[in-house]
Coordinates of C-alpha atoms in Angstrom, one line a residue:
Chain A
M957 CA -54.8 -93.3 -175.6
T958 CA -57.3 -93.1 -178.5
T959 CA -55.6 -90.6 -182.0
L960 CA -58.0 -87.7 -182.7
T961 CA -56.5 -86.2 -186.3
E962 CA -57.6 -82.9 -186.7
I963 CA -58.8 -82.5 -190.7
A964 CA -60.6 -79.3 -190.5
A965 CA -60.4 -76.0 -188.8
N966 CA -62.5 -72.8 -189.2
R967 CA -62.4 -69.8 -186.5
S968 CA -66.8 -69.4 -185.9
F969 CA -67.9 -66.7 -183.6
G970 CA -65.2 -65.8 -181.4
G971 CA -64.9 -69.2 -181.6
W972 CA -63.4 -73.3 -183.6
H973 CA -64.9 -75.0 -185.7
K974 CA -63.4 -78.4 -186.0
R975 CA -63.9 -81.2 -187.6
F976 CA -61.7 -84.5 -186.6
R977 CA -61.3 -87.8 -187.4
H978 CA -60.7 -91.0 -185.2
Q979 CA -60.9 -95.1 -185.4
S980 CA -63.4 -96.4 -183.6
A981 CA -64.0 -99.4 -182.0
V982 CA -67.4 -100.6 -181.6
L983 CA -68.1 -99.1 -185.9
G984 CA -65.1 -101.2 -186.5
C985 CA -64.1 -97.8 -189.0
E986 CA -62.8 -94.4 -189.2
M987 CA -65.6 -92.3 -188.6
V988 CA -65.1 -87.9 -188.3
F989 CA -67.5 -85.8 -186.5
A990 CA -67.4 -81.7 -185.7
V991 CA -67.5 -80.2 -183.2
Y992 CA -68.4 -76.1 -182.0
L993 CA -66.4 -75.0 -179.6
P994 CA -67.4 -72.0 -178.0
P995 CA -64.6 -69.0 -176.6
A996 CA -65.2 -70.5 -173.5
A997 CA -64.1 -73.2 -174.1
E998 CA -60.3 -71.4 -173.6
R999 CA -60.7 -71.1 -170.5
G1000 CA -61.8 -74.5 -169.4
P1001 CA -64.1 -77.3 -169.9
V1002 CA -67.0 -76.2 -171.1
P1003 CA -71.0 -78.1 -171.1
V1004 CA -72.0 -79.1 -174.6
L1005 CA -75.1 -80.0 -176.5
W1006 CA -75.2 -83.2 -178.3
W1007 CA -76.7 -82.6 -181.9
L1008 CA -78.1 -85.6 -184.1
S1009 CA -78.6 -85.5 -187.5
G1010 CA -81.4 -87.5 -190.0
L1011 CA -81.5 -89.3 -192.5
T1012 CA -78.7 -88.2 -195.5
C1013 CA -76.6 -86.2 -193.0
T1014 CA -73.6 -86.3 -192.3
D1015 CA -70.9 -84.0 -188.8
E1016 CA -71.7 -81.1 -192.0
N1017 CA -75.3 -80.5 -192.3
F1018 CA -75.9 -79.1 -188.8
M1019 CA -72.7 -77.1 -187.9
Q1020 CA -73.2 -75.6 -191.7
K1021 CA -76.8 -74.5 -192.0
A1022 CA -78.2 -74.5 -188.2
G1023 CA -76.5 -70.9 -187.7
A1024 CA -76.4 -72.5 -183.7
H1025 CA -73.1 -71.1 -183.2
R1026 CA -74.0 -67.4 -182.6
V1027 CA -75.6 -68.5 -179.5
A1028 CA -73.6 -71.8 -178.2
A1029 CA -70.9 -69.0 -179.1
E1030 CA -73.1 -66.7 -176.5
L1031 CA -73.9 -68.9 -173.6
G1032 CA -70.4 -71.3 -173.3
I1033 CA -71.6 -74.5 -174.9
A1034 CA -69.9 -76.6 -176.5
I1035 CA -71.7 -79.1 -179.6
I1036 CA -70.6 -82.2 -180.7
C1037 CA -72.3 -83.7 -184.1
P1038 CA -71.2 -87.2 -184.7
D1039 CA -72.2 -88.6 -188.5
T1040 CA -75.4 -90.6 -189.2
S1041 CA -73.9 -93.8 -189.7
P1042 CA -70.7 -96.4 -189.5
R1043 CA -68.8 -95.0 -193.3
G1044 CA -66.6 -97.9 -193.5
S1045 CA -68.4 -101.3 -194.9
D1046 CA -70.1 -101.8 -198.0
Y1047 CA -72.9 -104.8 -197.3
P1048 CA -75.1 -105.5 -200.1
G1049 CA -77.4 -102.4 -200.4
E1050 CA -75.9 -100.5 -197.8
H1051 CA -75.6 -97.4 -200.0
D1052 CA -79.2 -98.1 -201.9
S1053 CA -81.6 -96.3 -200.5
Y1054 CA -81.5 -92.7 -198.2
D1055 CA -83.4 -94.3 -195.5
F1056 CA -81.9 -97.4 -194.8
G1057 CA -77.8 -98.1 -194.2
S1058 CA -75.1 -95.6 -195.0
G1059 CA -76.1 -92.2 -193.5
A1060 CA -79.5 -93.6 -191.7
G1061 CA -78.0 -95.5 -189.1
F1062 CA -81.0 -94.5 -186.7
Y1063 CA -78.6 -94.4 -183.3
V1064 CA -79.5 -98.1 -182.7
N1065 CA -77.4 -101.3 -181.4
A1066 CA -77.8 -103.8 -184.8
T1067 CA -78.7 -106.9 -184.0
A1068 CA -79.5 -108.8 -186.9
A1069 CA -76.9 -109.6 -189.7
P1070 CA -74.9 -108.3 -191.4
W1071 CA -75.1 -105.1 -189.5
S1072 CA -74.8 -106.2 -186.2
A1073 CA -70.7 -106.2 -187.1
S1074 CA -71.2 -102.2 -186.9
Y1075 CA -74.4 -100.9 -187.2
R1076 CA -73.7 -100.1 -183.7
M1077 CA -74.6 -96.3 -183.3
Y1078 CA -76.1 -96.1 -180.4
D1079 CA -72.8 -97.3 -178.2
Y1080 CA -70.9 -95.1 -180.3
V1081 CA -73.2 -92.0 -179.7
T1082 CA -73.6 -92.7 -176.1
Q1083 CA -70.5 -94.6 -175.0
E1084 CA -67.1 -94.4 -177.7
L1085 CA -67.7 -90.7 -179.0
P1086 CA -68.3 -89.6 -175.3
A1087 CA -65.2 -91.0 -173.7
L1088 CA -63.1 -89.9 -177.2
V1089 CA -64.5 -86.4 -176.4
A1090 CA -63.2 -86.1 -172.3
E1091 CA -60.6 -87.8 -173.3
H1092 CA -59.2 -84.7 -176.0
L1093 CA -61.5 -81.7 -175.8
P1094 CA -62.3 -79.2 -172.9
V1095 CA -65.6 -80.0 -172.3
S1096 CA -67.5 -80.9 -169.1
Q1097 CA -69.0 -83.7 -168.3
C1098 CA -72.6 -81.6 -168.3
Q1099 CA -74.2 -83.2 -171.7
S1100 CA -77.6 -82.0 -173.6
I1101 CA -78.8 -84.0 -176.4
S1102 CA -81.1 -83.2 -179.2
G1103 CA -81.6 -83.9 -182.6
H1104 CA -83.6 -83.3 -185.7
S1105 CA -86.5 -86.3 -187.5
M1106 CA -84.3 -89.8 -187.1
G1107 CA -82.0 -87.5 -185.1
G1108 CA -84.8 -86.5 -182.8
H1109 CA -85.5 -90.1 -182.9
G1110 CA -81.9 -90.2 -181.4
A1111 CA -82.0 -87.7 -178.8
L1112 CA -84.7 -88.9 -177.5
V1113 CA -83.9 -92.6 -177.1
C1114 CA -80.4 -91.6 -175.7
A1115 CA -81.8 -89.5 -173.5
L1116 CA -84.7 -91.9 -172.3
R1117 CA -82.7 -95.3 -172.4
A1118 CA -79.7 -93.1 -170.6
P1119 CA -80.9 -90.4 -168.6
E1120 CA -78.0 -90.0 -166.4
H1121 CA -75.5 -89.1 -169.1
Y1122 CA -77.9 -86.4 -170.2
T1123 CA -79.4 -83.0 -168.0
S1124 CA -81.8 -82.1 -171.1
V1125 CA -83.2 -83.5 -174.3
S1126 CA -84.8 -81.2 -177.2
A1127 CA -86.2 -82.2 -180.7
F1128 CA -87.0 -80.9 -184.6
A1129 CA -89.2 -83.1 -186.0
P1130 CA -88.9 -85.7 -184.5
I1131 CA -89.3 -89.5 -185.8
T1132 CA -91.5 -90.2 -181.8
N1133 CA -92.7 -93.2 -182.3
P1134 CA -90.3 -95.7 -185.2
T1135 CA -92.3 -99.0 -184.6
Q1136 CA -96.1 -97.6 -186.4
C1137 CA -93.7 -95.4 -188.8
A1138 CA -93.0 -96.4 -192.0
W1139 CA -88.6 -95.1 -192.2
G1140 CA -88.9 -96.6 -188.7
Q1141 CA -90.5 -100.2 -189.3
K1142 CA -88.0 -100.6 -192.0
A1143 CA -85.2 -99.5 -190.3
L1144 CA -86.0 -101.7 -187.0
A1145 CA -86.9 -104.9 -189.0
G1146 CA -83.3 -104.3 -191.3
Y1147 CA -81.0 -104.0 -188.0
L1148 CA -83.1 -106.4 -185.2
G1149 CA -84.8 -108.6 -188.0
D1150 CA -88.6 -109.5 -188.5
D1151 CA -89.6 -109.1 -184.2
P1152 CA -91.5 -106.0 -183.7
G1153 CA -91.2 -107.1 -180.2
S1154 CA -87.4 -106.2 -180.0
W1155 CA -88.3 -102.6 -181.7
N1156 CA -89.6 -101.4 -178.8
A1157 CA -86.6 -100.5 -177.0
W1158 CA -86.0 -98.0 -179.8
D1159 CA -89.3 -96.5 -179.8
S1160 CA -89.5 -93.3 -177.7
C1161 CA -93.2 -93.6 -176.8
E1162 CA -92.7 -97.5 -176.0
L1163 CA -89.9 -96.6 -173.8
I1164 CA -91.9 -93.9 -171.8
R1165 CA -95.1 -96.6 -171.9
G1166 CA -92.3 -98.9 -170.5
G1167 CA -91.2 -96.6 -167.6
A1168 CA -88.2 -94.7 -169.0
K1169 CA -88.4 -91.4 -167.5
V1170 CA -86.7 -87.7 -168.5
A1171 CA -87.6 -84.9 -166.5
G1172 CA -89.1 -83.4 -169.5
I1173 CA -88.8 -82.9 -173.0
L1174 CA -89.0 -80.1 -176.3
V1175 CA -90.0 -80.4 -179.3
D1176 CA -90.8 -77.8 -182.1
Q1177 CA -92.9 -79.7 -184.7
G1178 CA -93.7 -78.0 -188.2
D1179 CA -97.3 -77.8 -188.9
A1180 CA -96.6 -78.0 -192.9
D1181 CA -94.0 -80.6 -192.7
N1182 CA -94.4 -83.3 -195.5
F1183 CA -93.2 -86.2 -193.6
L1184 CA -95.5 -85.1 -190.4
H1185 CA -98.3 -85.1 -193.0
D1186 CA -96.9 -88.7 -194.1
G1187 CA -97.0 -90.3 -190.5
Q1188 CA -93.5 -90.4 -190.2
L1189 CA -93.6 -88.0 -187.1
R1190 CA -96.5 -88.9 -185.1
P1191 CA -96.1 -86.2 -182.5
E1192 CA -99.6 -86.9 -181.4
A1193 CA -98.2 -90.6 -179.9
L1194 CA -95.2 -88.8 -178.0
A1195 CA -98.4 -85.5 -176.9
A1196 CA -100.1 -88.5 -175.6
V1197 CA -97.5 -91.2 -173.9
C1198 CA -96.0 -88.8 -172.3
E1199 CA -99.2 -87.0 -170.9
A1200 CA -100.6 -90.7 -169.9
Q1201 CA -96.8 -90.6 -168.0
G1202 CA -96.6 -87.4 -166.8
I1203 CA -93.4 -86.6 -168.5
P1204 CA -93.6 -82.7 -169.1
L1205 CA -93.6 -82.2 -172.4
T1206 CA -93.7 -78.9 -174.0
L1207 CA -94.8 -79.8 -177.9
R1208 CA -94.7 -76.3 -180.1
M1209 CA -96.1 -76.6 -183.9
Q1210 CA -94.9 -73.9 -185.9
P1211 CA -97.4 -72.8 -188.4
G1212 CA -95.8 -73.2 -191.5
Y1213 CA -92.8 -74.9 -191.0
D1214 CA -91.4 -77.8 -193.0
H1215 CA -89.0 -80.2 -192.4
S1216 CA -85.9 -78.5 -193.9
Y1217 CA -82.9 -76.3 -191.9
F1218 CA -84.9 -72.9 -192.0
F1219 CA -87.0 -74.6 -189.8
I1220 CA -84.6 -75.5 -187.4
A1221 CA -82.0 -72.6 -187.9
S1222 CA -85.5 -70.7 -187.1
F1223 CA -86.1 -72.1 -183.2
I1224 CA -82.6 -73.4 -182.6
E1225 CA -81.7 -70.3 -180.5
D1226 CA -84.9 -71.2 -178.1
H1227 CA -83.1 -74.9 -177.9
L1228 CA -80.5 -73.7 -176.9
R1229 CA -81.4 -71.0 -174.0
Y1230 CA -84.1 -74.2 -172.5
H1231 CA -80.7 -76.4 -172.3
A1232 CA -78.5 -74.4 -171.1
S1233 CA -80.5 -73.8 -168.5
F1234 CA -80.2 -77.0 -167.3
L1235 CA -76.2 -77.5 -168.1
C1236 CA -75.3 -73.7 -167.1
P1237 CA -77.3 -73.3 -163.7
Chain B
M12 CA -94.6 -60.0 -219.0
T13 CA -92.2 -61.7 -217.5
T14 CA -93.0 -65.0 -215.9
L15 CA -92.0 -66.0 -212.9
T16 CA -92.1 -70.1 -211.8
E17 CA -91.9 -70.9 -207.9
I18 CA -89.8 -73.9 -207.3
A19 CA -89.6 -73.6 -203.5
A20 CA -90.7 -72.0 -200.4
N21 CA -89.8 -72.9 -197.2
R22 CA -90.6 -70.5 -193.7
S23 CA -87.8 -68.7 -192.0
F24 CA -88.1 -66.5 -189.1
G25 CA -91.7 -65.8 -189.2
G26 CA -91.0 -65.1 -193.2
W27 CA -90.5 -67.0 -196.4
H28 CA -87.1 -68.3 -198.3
K29 CA -88.1 -69.1 -201.7
R30 CA -86.8 -69.7 -205.4
F31 CA -87.9 -68.9 -208.4
R32 CA -87.1 -70.0 -212.3
H33 CA -87.3 -67.5 -215.2
Q34 CA -86.2 -66.7 -219.0
S35 CA -83.3 -65.0 -219.0
A36 CA -82.8 -62.6 -222.4
V37 CA -79.9 -61.4 -221.2
L38 CA -78.5 -64.7 -220.1
G39 CA -80.3 -66.3 -223.5
C40 CA -80.6 -69.3 -220.6
E41 CA -83.4 -70.9 -217.9
M42 CA -82.4 -69.1 -214.2
V43 CA -82.1 -69.6 -210.8
F44 CA -82.4 -67.2 -208.2
A45 CA -83.3 -67.4 -204.0
V46 CA -84.8 -64.7 -201.9
Y47 CA -85.5 -63.7 -198.2
L48 CA -88.7 -62.4 -198.0
P49 CA -88.9 -61.2 -193.7
P50 CA -92.4 -61.1 -192.0
A51 CA -92.7 -57.0 -192.8
A52 CA -93.1 -57.3 -196.9
E53 CA -96.4 -59.1 -196.0
R54 CA -97.7 -56.0 -195.4
G55 CA -95.8 -54.0 -197.9
P56 CA -92.6 -53.7 -200.4
V57 CA -89.6 -53.9 -198.3
P58 CA -85.3 -52.8 -198.9
V59 CA -83.1 -55.4 -200.5
L60 CA -80.0 -56.2 -200.2
W61 CA -78.2 -57.7 -202.9
W62 CA -75.8 -61.0 -202.2
L63 CA -73.9 -61.7 -205.0
S64 CA -71.4 -65.1 -203.8
G65 CA -68.1 -66.7 -205.2
L66 CA -66.9 -69.0 -207.3
T67 CA -68.6 -72.8 -207.5
C68 CA -71.8 -71.1 -205.8
T69 CA -75.6 -71.0 -206.5
D70 CA -78.1 -69.0 -205.5
E71 CA -78.2 -71.6 -202.5
N72 CA -74.7 -71.9 -200.1
F73 CA -75.4 -68.0 -198.9
M74 CA -79.5 -68.7 -197.9
Q75 CA -78.7 -72.4 -196.3
K76 CA -75.3 -71.6 -194.7
A77 CA -74.9 -67.4 -193.6
G78 CA -77.3 -67.1 -190.9
A79 CA -79.2 -64.1 -192.2
H80 CA -82.2 -64.8 -192.2
R81 CA -83.0 -63.4 -188.5
V82 CA -81.2 -60.3 -189.3
A83 CA -83.1 -59.6 -192.4
A84 CA -86.3 -60.6 -190.4
E85 CA -85.9 -58.3 -187.3
L86 CA -84.5 -55.4 -189.8
G87 CA -87.4 -55.8 -192.3
I88 CA -84.7 -56.8 -195.3
A89 CA -84.8 -58.7 -198.3
I90 CA -81.9 -60.6 -199.4
I91 CA -81.8 -61.6 -202.7
C92 CA -79.1 -64.1 -203.9
P93 CA -78.9 -64.7 -207.8
D94 CA -76.3 -67.4 -209.3
T95 CA -72.7 -67.2 -210.0
S96 CA -73.0 -67.7 -213.8
P97 CA -75.4 -68.4 -216.7
R98 CA -76.4 -72.4 -217.0
G99 CA -77.3 -72.5 -220.3
S100 CA -74.8 -72.8 -222.2
D101 CA -71.5 -75.6 -223.3
Y102 CA -68.8 -74.0 -224.4
P103 CA -65.4 -75.9 -225.2
G104 CA -64.1 -75.6 -221.2
E105 CA -67.1 -74.3 -219.8
H106 CA -67.4 -76.9 -217.0
D107 CA -63.6 -78.0 -216.6
S108 CA -62.8 -75.7 -213.7
Y109 CA -63.7 -73.5 -210.8
D110 CA -62.3 -70.4 -211.2
F111 CA -63.7 -69.7 -214.9
G112 CA -66.9 -70.3 -217.0
S113 CA -70.5 -72.0 -215.5
G114 CA -70.1 -70.9 -211.3
A115 CA -67.6 -68.4 -212.4
G116 CA -69.3 -65.4 -214.3
F117 CA -67.4 -63.1 -212.0
Y118 CA -70.0 -60.9 -212.8
V119 CA -68.5 -59.5 -215.7
N120 CA -70.5 -58.6 -219.5
A121 CA -68.5 -60.9 -221.8
T122 CA -66.9 -59.6 -225.1
A123 CA -64.9 -62.5 -226.3
A124 CA -66.7 -65.2 -228.1
P125 CA -68.1 -67.4 -227.0
W126 CA -68.2 -65.7 -223.6
S127 CA -69.8 -62.5 -225.3
A128 CA -73.2 -64.4 -226.8
S129 CA -74.0 -65.2 -223.3
Y130 CA -71.8 -64.0 -219.9
R131 CA -73.7 -61.3 -218.9
M132 CA -73.9 -61.1 -215.9
Y133 CA -73.8 -57.5 -214.9
D134 CA -76.3 -56.7 -216.8
Y135 CA -78.2 -59.3 -215.3
V136 CA -77.7 -58.7 -211.8
T137 CA -77.8 -54.7 -212.3
Q138 CA -80.9 -54.7 -214.7
E139 CA -82.7 -57.8 -215.9
L140 CA -83.1 -59.4 -212.0
P141 CA -83.8 -56.3 -210.3
A142 CA -86.6 -55.2 -212.9
L143 CA -88.0 -58.5 -213.0
V144 CA -88.2 -58.6 -209.0
A145 CA -89.5 -55.6 -209.0
E146 CA -92.4 -56.7 -211.0
H147 CA -93.2 -59.6 -209.0
L148 CA -91.9 -59.4 -205.8
P149 CA -92.8 -56.4 -202.3
V150 CA -89.9 -55.2 -202.6
S151 CA -88.7 -51.4 -202.7
Q152 CA -86.5 -49.1 -205.0
C153 CA -83.8 -49.5 -201.9
Q154 CA -81.3 -51.3 -202.5
S155 CA -77.9 -52.3 -201.5
I156 CA -75.8 -54.3 -202.0
S157 CA -72.7 -57.0 -201.0
G158 CA -71.0 -60.7 -201.4
H159 CA -68.4 -62.9 -200.9
S160 CA -64.6 -63.1 -202.8
M161 CA -65.7 -63.2 -206.4
G162 CA -69.1 -61.8 -205.6
G163 CA -67.4 -59.0 -203.1
H164 CA -65.8 -58.2 -206.2
G165 CA -69.1 -58.1 -207.8
A166 CA -70.7 -55.9 -205.3
L167 CA -68.0 -53.8 -205.6
V168 CA -68.0 -53.2 -209.3
C169 CA -71.7 -52.5 -209.5
A170 CA -71.9 -50.1 -206.9
L171 CA -68.9 -48.5 -208.3
R172 CA -70.7 -48.5 -212.5
A173 CA -73.8 -48.1 -210.7
P174 CA -74.2 -46.1 -208.0
E175 CA -77.4 -44.5 -208.0
H176 CA -78.6 -48.3 -208.2
Y177 CA -77.6 -49.0 -204.4
T178 CA -76.8 -47.1 -201.7
S179 CA -75.1 -48.8 -199.8
V180 CA -71.9 -51.5 -200.7
S181 CA -70.1 -53.9 -198.6
A182 CA -68.4 -57.2 -199.1
F183 CA -66.7 -60.6 -197.5
A184 CA -62.7 -60.8 -198.8
P185 CA -63.3 -58.9 -202.2
I186 CA -60.9 -59.4 -204.8
T187 CA -60.4 -56.4 -204.8
N188 CA -58.2 -55.8 -207.8
P189 CA -58.7 -58.7 -210.5
T190 CA -56.4 -57.3 -212.7
Q191 CA -53.3 -57.9 -210.1
C192 CA -54.4 -61.7 -209.9
A193 CA -53.9 -64.9 -211.2
W194 CA -57.9 -65.2 -210.7
G195 CA -58.9 -62.0 -212.0
Q196 CA -56.5 -62.1 -215.1
K197 CA -57.6 -65.6 -216.3
A198 CA -60.8 -64.3 -215.7
L199 CA -60.9 -60.9 -217.4
A200 CA -58.6 -62.2 -220.2
G201 CA -61.1 -65.2 -221.3
Y202 CA -64.6 -62.7 -220.8
L203 CA -63.0 -59.9 -222.4
G204 CA -59.5 -60.9 -224.2
D205 CA -55.9 -60.1 -224.1
D206 CA -56.2 -56.5 -223.7
P207 CA -55.0 -55.5 -220.3
G208 CA -56.7 -52.0 -220.7
S209 CA -60.5 -53.4 -221.2
W210 CA -60.0 -55.2 -218.2
N211 CA -59.6 -51.9 -215.9
A212 CA -63.4 -51.2 -216.3
W213 CA -63.9 -54.4 -213.9
D214 CA -61.5 -53.5 -211.3
S215 CA -62.6 -52.0 -208.0
C216 CA -59.0 -50.4 -207.4
E217 CA -58.7 -49.4 -210.9
L218 CA -62.7 -47.9 -211.2
I219 CA -61.8 -46.0 -207.9
R220 CA -58.2 -44.5 -209.1
G221 CA -60.5 -43.6 -212.6
G222 CA -62.7 -41.5 -210.4
A223 CA -65.5 -44.0 -209.3
K224 CA -66.8 -42.8 -206.0
V225 CA -69.3 -44.9 -203.4
A226 CA -70.3 -43.0 -200.2
G227 CA -68.6 -45.3 -198.2
I228 CA -67.4 -49.3 -198.6
L229 CA -67.6 -52.0 -195.8
V230 CA -65.1 -54.8 -195.8
D231 CA -64.6 -57.4 -193.7
Q232 CA -61.2 -59.6 -194.2
G233 CA -59.9 -62.5 -192.7
D234 CA -56.3 -62.5 -191.8
A235 CA -55.9 -66.6 -192.0
D236 CA -57.6 -66.6 -195.5
N237 CA -55.3 -68.7 -197.4
F238 CA -56.3 -66.4 -200.8
L239 CA -55.5 -63.8 -198.9
H240 CA -52.1 -65.0 -198.7
D241 CA -51.9 -66.4 -202.1
G242 CA -52.8 -62.6 -203.3
Q243 CA -56.2 -62.9 -204.8
L244 CA -57.9 -60.7 -202.8
R245 CA -55.5 -58.0 -201.6
P246 CA -57.1 -55.4 -199.9
E247 CA -54.1 -53.2 -199.1
A248 CA -54.8 -52.8 -202.9
L249 CA -58.2 -51.4 -202.3
A250 CA -56.7 -49.8 -198.8
A251 CA -54.6 -47.7 -200.8
V252 CA -56.9 -46.3 -203.5
C253 CA -59.6 -45.0 -201.2
E254 CA -57.2 -43.6 -199.5
A255 CA -55.8 -41.3 -202.4
Q256 CA -59.6 -40.5 -203.6
G257 CA -60.7 -39.5 -200.5
I258 CA -63.4 -42.5 -200.7
P259 CA -64.4 -43.7 -196.5
L260 CA -62.9 -47.3 -196.3
T261 CA -64.1 -49.3 -193.0
L262 CA -61.6 -52.4 -193.6
R263 CA -61.9 -54.8 -190.7
M264 CA -59.2 -57.3 -190.5
Q265 CA -60.9 -59.8 -188.3
P266 CA -58.1 -62.6 -186.4
G267 CA -58.1 -66.2 -187.8
Y268 CA -61.2 -66.1 -189.8
D269 CA -60.6 -68.0 -193.3
H270 CA -62.7 -67.7 -196.1
S271 CA -65.5 -69.9 -195.3
Y272 CA -68.9 -69.0 -194.8
F273 CA -68.4 -70.0 -191.1
F274 CA -66.5 -66.2 -191.2
I275 CA -69.5 -65.0 -193.7
A276 CA -72.1 -66.1 -190.5
S277 CA -69.7 -64.2 -187.8
F278 CA -70.2 -60.7 -189.4
I279 CA -73.2 -61.3 -191.1
E280 CA -75.7 -59.2 -188.9
D281 CA -72.8 -55.8 -188.9
H282 CA -73.6 -55.9 -192.6
L283 CA -76.6 -56.4 -192.2
R284 CA -77.0 -53.6 -189.5
Y285 CA -74.8 -51.2 -191.7
H286 CA -76.8 -51.3 -194.7
A287 CA -79.8 -51.3 -193.1
S288 CA -78.4 -47.9 -191.7
F289 CA -79.0 -46.7 -195.4
L290 CA -82.0 -48.6 -196.6
C291 CA -84.2 -48.3 -193.6
P292 CA -83.4 -44.5 -192.4

């Protein structure tokens, strides 16, 4: 039995926000994650929304800034926020840039040295952490996934590669097509090596083009998002490939909204209710 | 005409979160404050809730963590968050402790050197900043005030000393009786000098005992708040003096809640609706 150490607990909207530390075998280091448990979790297992955060974030950003607890409490859904990279290593350059290395794991399984030894966030998020949570917390196997920016990419990739794990998927301003943007090319080359052919397995658009299926996708994107205008997000690429492959995509361009947590807070209720319609039939 | 420099603007719940920099004559330094403008502010002046934050905070904590924009947007109320101290000085010891000096202005007008030269947060919050805001932003003269911890103390003191400025007052886990707790004694001795007689003008309980009046007070207090158990907050003292002086106090002890922003987020909707009942008749 794996040990989970509670390092924080705060009452929130009648439920609990908690943070736990544990030893990750997949990542080879101690990790921290956060969970919001709604009041309904005191009566039995509740469904889960996994939230994957963006560059530079930890387990804390979404819990503190998204204003999601209120509706999660109402709907009886737990929220789990993993960290965004392994935290125990100190590879050359690991902590030098905001968009690669620590805080920027991109939810892939790295294959290039030295990262391959520990940067296996995909296996951590889809396998190890769900098993740990199922062992220790009052959650059911009914699970959805969402995220922001790099974490929106992560949510889409997780749902497309492991559709049996998630009843629904959504994203805020996701990096939809990392093989075709600067953030993604830097990360994928670093974690996977220089052969772009190996990158497609971690690109939502390429996964869909290759036949991966999900029942539907909800995406919110601010039209004043500077990373949209820099070409990092490419929702138009996701729209085109979903159209071509017959995957229902609801892409909402939100006028005037940027890439911040104010944007996420403004629309998280819609996403929670969307996931609840699948999680809590 | 004073200059206001916009340093950030984010769409939020159909309105705007903005941060402004300005030169404060009262404090003798550049200051930053934040405002949430609801959608209704595009059509004309809206009422205001002033929010005073606690120790170590800036204008950002409440805006990012309280989840208040949603209901403020619905009710058509602006929220303004000042910083918690002057930021331009460098007195001996000013930046050494979390509970005195920078980030800990206690919303008083200091009279002891060197603090008296700039630590005049009461005048800043009740006079200079309201005048500046009235000049530049679409707000009405219908204004309420609230705050957390040191800022709850500030909100109560502002409302008791300047009742003509505020239609209603509330607080989360306020320092109600600073002359009788460690935080308050340190701050008041530092800013006002060693004569405790001069401290009473900045103590809510002493102001009420001395005859200061407000129409009513709403206070939420978590019963698992470690600062409550340390004797820093003393809601029982506020309850006793309000009872003695006939001031209607609604003191809600919230079971299991601590001193964090999760506590504030859980109950801010109630406070916004409470203030709206006075602000938006």
